[in-house]
């Protein structure tokens, strides 16, 4: 009894797969049509250039903060080697951690401000912009920062 049920179930699955694939393999599929009537105007080109400049500014800010946090981390490790007491090590960590966190927070606020301004300018001009969060390494931690990509107009 069990064998017959298994054979029937297996046969049903094979029949379903066989019929399903022929339905999905339609031959007369029309090609995707794109609206090429909208060419890039000078205004759109200027907005895209502005987005690229904003991204350069964002990456420059990221580089500055990376250099600064790496230096802070190096100094923290040197001070940690010279520190003997556990309470002093904890206090040193808390000081370092708050400074690094503040630097990353300030960077995040600055980049979000730049992004928000550029997205609004692009929206007014009719350019679609996507904010892409990237992971950036800062000394001993990572954070998400938001450059932009123009995806259409």
Short mmCIF file of C-alpha atoms in Angstrom, two decimals:
data_model
loop_
_atom_site.label_atom_id
_atom_site.label_comp_id
_atom_site.label_asym_id
_atom_site.label_seq_id
_atom_site.Cartn_x
_atom_site.Cartn_y
_atom_site.Cartn_z
CA UNK A 1 0.00 0.00 0.00
CA UNK A 2 2.77 2.40 0.98
CA UNK A 3 4.71 1.64 -2.20
CA UNK A 4 1.73 2.40 -4.43
CA UNK A 5 1.16 5.74 -2.68
CA UNK A 6 4.83 6.63 -3.02
CA UNK A 7 4.85 5.73 -6.70
CA UNK A 8 1.69 7.77 -7.35
CA UNK A 9 3.09 10.81 -5.47
CA UNK A 10 6.40 10.58 -7.36
CA UNK A 11 4.59 10.22 -10.68
CA UNK A 12 2.39 13.25 -9.83
CA UNK A 13 5.43 15.38 -9.04
CA UNK A 14 7.13 14.38 -12.27
CA UNK A 15 3.98 15.13 -14.31
CA UNK A 16 3.56 18.52 -12.63
CA UNK A 17 7.17 19.48 -13.29
CA UNK A 18 6.90 18.34 -16.89
CA UNK A 19 3.79 20.38 -17.55
CA UNK A 20 4.98 23.41 -15.61
CA UNK A 21 8.18 23.88 -17.55
CA UNK A 22 6.43 24.03 -20.91
CA UNK A 23 4.18 26.80 -19.67
CA UNK A 24 7.15 28.87 -18.53
CA UNK A 25 9.03 28.41 -21.80
CA UNK A 26 6.92 30.75 -23.89
CA UNK A 27 8.56 31.62 -27.19
CA UNK A 28 6.73 34.78 -28.30
CA UNK A 29 7.79 37.10 -25.48
CA UNK A 30 7.93 40.74 -26.61
CA UNK A 31 11.18 42.57 -25.87
CA UNK A 32 11.30 45.10 -23.07
CA UNK A 33 10.77 48.59 -24.41
CA UNK A 34 12.63 51.52 -22.92
CA UNK A 35 11.56 55.14 -23.11
CA UNK A 36 14.45 56.65 -25.03
CA UNK A 37 12.57 59.87 -25.78
CA UNK A 38 13.92 61.44 -22.60
CA UNK A 39 17.48 62.37 -23.32
CA UNK A 40 19.86 63.74 -20.77
CA UNK A 41 19.32 67.47 -20.55
CA UNK A 42 21.87 69.97 -19.30
CA UNK A 43 19.97 70.22 -16.00
CA UNK A 44 20.06 66.45 -15.49
CA UNK A 45 23.76 66.32 -16.40
CA UNK A 46 24.44 69.09 -13.88
CA UNK A 47 22.54 67.19 -11.15
CA UNK A 48 24.43 63.97 -11.88
CA UNK A 49 27.70 65.89 -11.74
CA UNK A 50 26.58 67.45 -8.47
CA UNK A 51 25.83 63.97 -7.07
CA UNK A 52 29.30 62.80 -8.06
CA UNK A 53 30.88 65.84 -6.39
CA UNK A 54 28.86 65.15 -3.25
CA UNK A 55 30.08 61.54 -3.27
CA UNK A 56 33.68 62.74 -3.61
CA UNK A 57 33.07 65.04 -0.64
CA UNK A 58 31.59 62.13 1.35
CA UNK A 59 34.53 59.83 0.54
CA UNK A 60 36.98 62.61 1.44
CA UNK A 61 35.28 63.02 4.81
CA UNK A 62 35.36 59.25 5.33
CA UNK A 63 39.10 59.19 4.60
CA UNK A 64 39.76 62.03 7.05
CA UNK A 65 37.87 60.28 9.83
CA UNK A 66 39.53 56.95 9.07
CA UNK A 67 42.98 58.52 9.41
CA UNK A 68 41.95 60.27 12.62
CA UNK A 69 40.38 57.15 14.19
CA UNK A 70 43.36 54.98 13.23
CA UNK A 71 45.65 57.49 14.95
CA UNK A 72 43.38 57.52 18.00
CA UNK A 73 43.41 53.72 18.11
CA UNK A 74 47.20 53.62 17.85
CA UNK A 75 47.47 56.10 20.73
CA UNK A 76 44.96 54.11 22.76
CA UNK A 77 46.98 50.91 22.33
CA UNK A 78 50.18 52.69 23.37
CA UNK A 79 48.52 54.12 26.47
CA UNK A 80 46.98 50.73 27.24
CA UNK A 81 50.43 49.09 27.28
CA UNK A 82 51.67 51.68 29.78
CA UNK A 83 48.60 51.34 32.02
CA UNK A 84 48.80 48.86 34.89
CA UNK A 85 45.54 49.00 36.86
CA UNK A 86 42.32 47.42 35.66
CA UNK A 87 40.29 50.49 36.64
CA UNK A 88 42.64 52.71 34.63
CA UNK A 89 42.30 50.41 31.61
CA UNK A 90 38.50 50.60 31.84
CA UNK A 91 38.62 54.39 32.13
CA UNK A 92 41.01 54.55 29.16
CA UNK A 93 38.69 52.36 27.10
CA UNK A 94 35.63 54.46 27.96
CA UNK A 95 37.47 57.64 26.98
CA UNK A 96 38.67 56.11 23.71
CA UNK A 97 35.30 54.56 22.93
CA UNK A 98 33.39 57.81 23.47
CA UNK A 99 35.81 59.77 21.26
CA UNK A 100 35.66 57.24 18.42
CA UNK A 101 31.89 56.98 18.65
CA UNK A 102 31.59 60.77 18.57
CA UNK A 103 33.82 61.01 15.48
CA UNK A 104 31.78 58.40 13.62
CA UNK A 105 28.51 60.01 14.71
CA UNK A 106 29.69 63.43 13.47
CA UNK A 107 30.75 61.90 10.15
CA UNK A 108 27.41 60.16 9.81
CA UNK A 109 25.49 63.38 10.47
CA UNK A 110 27.65 65.29 7.97
CA UNK A 111 27.26 62.68 5.22
CA UNK A 112 23.53 62.38 5.81
CA UNK A 113 23.22 66.16 5.50
CA UNK A 114 25.13 66.13 2.21
CA UNK A 115 23.05 63.22 0.95
CA UNK A 116 19.74 64.77 1.96
CA UNK A 117 20.58 68.03 0.18
CA UNK A 118 21.61 66.26 -3.03
CA UNK A 119 18.63 63.90 -3.03
CA UNK A 120 16.28 66.86 -2.72
CA UNK A 121 18.01 68.70 -5.61
CA UNK A 122 17.82 65.55 -7.73
CA UNK A 123 14.15 64.99 -6.90
CA UNK A 124 13.29 68.52 -8.02
CA UNK A 125 15.17 67.96 -11.30
CA UNK A 126 13.43 64.61 -11.88
CA UNK A 127 16.47 62.42 -11.28
CA UNK A 128 15.99 59.26 -9.26
CA UNK A 129 18.73 58.80 -6.68
CA UNK A 130 19.33 55.74 -4.57
CA UNK A 131 21.15 56.03 -1.26
CA UNK A 132 23.48 53.07 -0.88
CA UNK A 133 24.75 52.26 2.60
CA UNK A 134 28.34 51.05 2.55
CA UNK A 135 30.27 49.50 5.42
CA UNK A 136 33.35 51.52 6.34
CA UNK A 137 36.08 50.34 8.72
CA UNK A 138 37.19 52.82 11.38
CA UNK A 139 40.13 51.59 13.48
CA UNK A 140 38.60 48.74 15.53
CA UNK A 141 34.96 49.03 14.37
CA UNK A 142 32.73 49.40 11.34
CA UNK A 143 29.90 51.80 10.50
CA UNK A 144 27.41 52.27 7.67
CA UNK A 145 27.82 55.49 5.65
CA UNK A 146 25.54 56.67 2.84
CA UNK A 147 26.89 57.75 -0.57
CA UNK A 148 24.43 58.08 -3.49
CA UNK A 149 23.93 56.61 -6.93
CA UNK A 150 21.87 58.25 -9.70
CA UNK A 151 19.70 55.47 -11.10
CA UNK A 152 17.44 57.18 -13.62
CA UNK A 153 15.70 60.28 -14.87
#
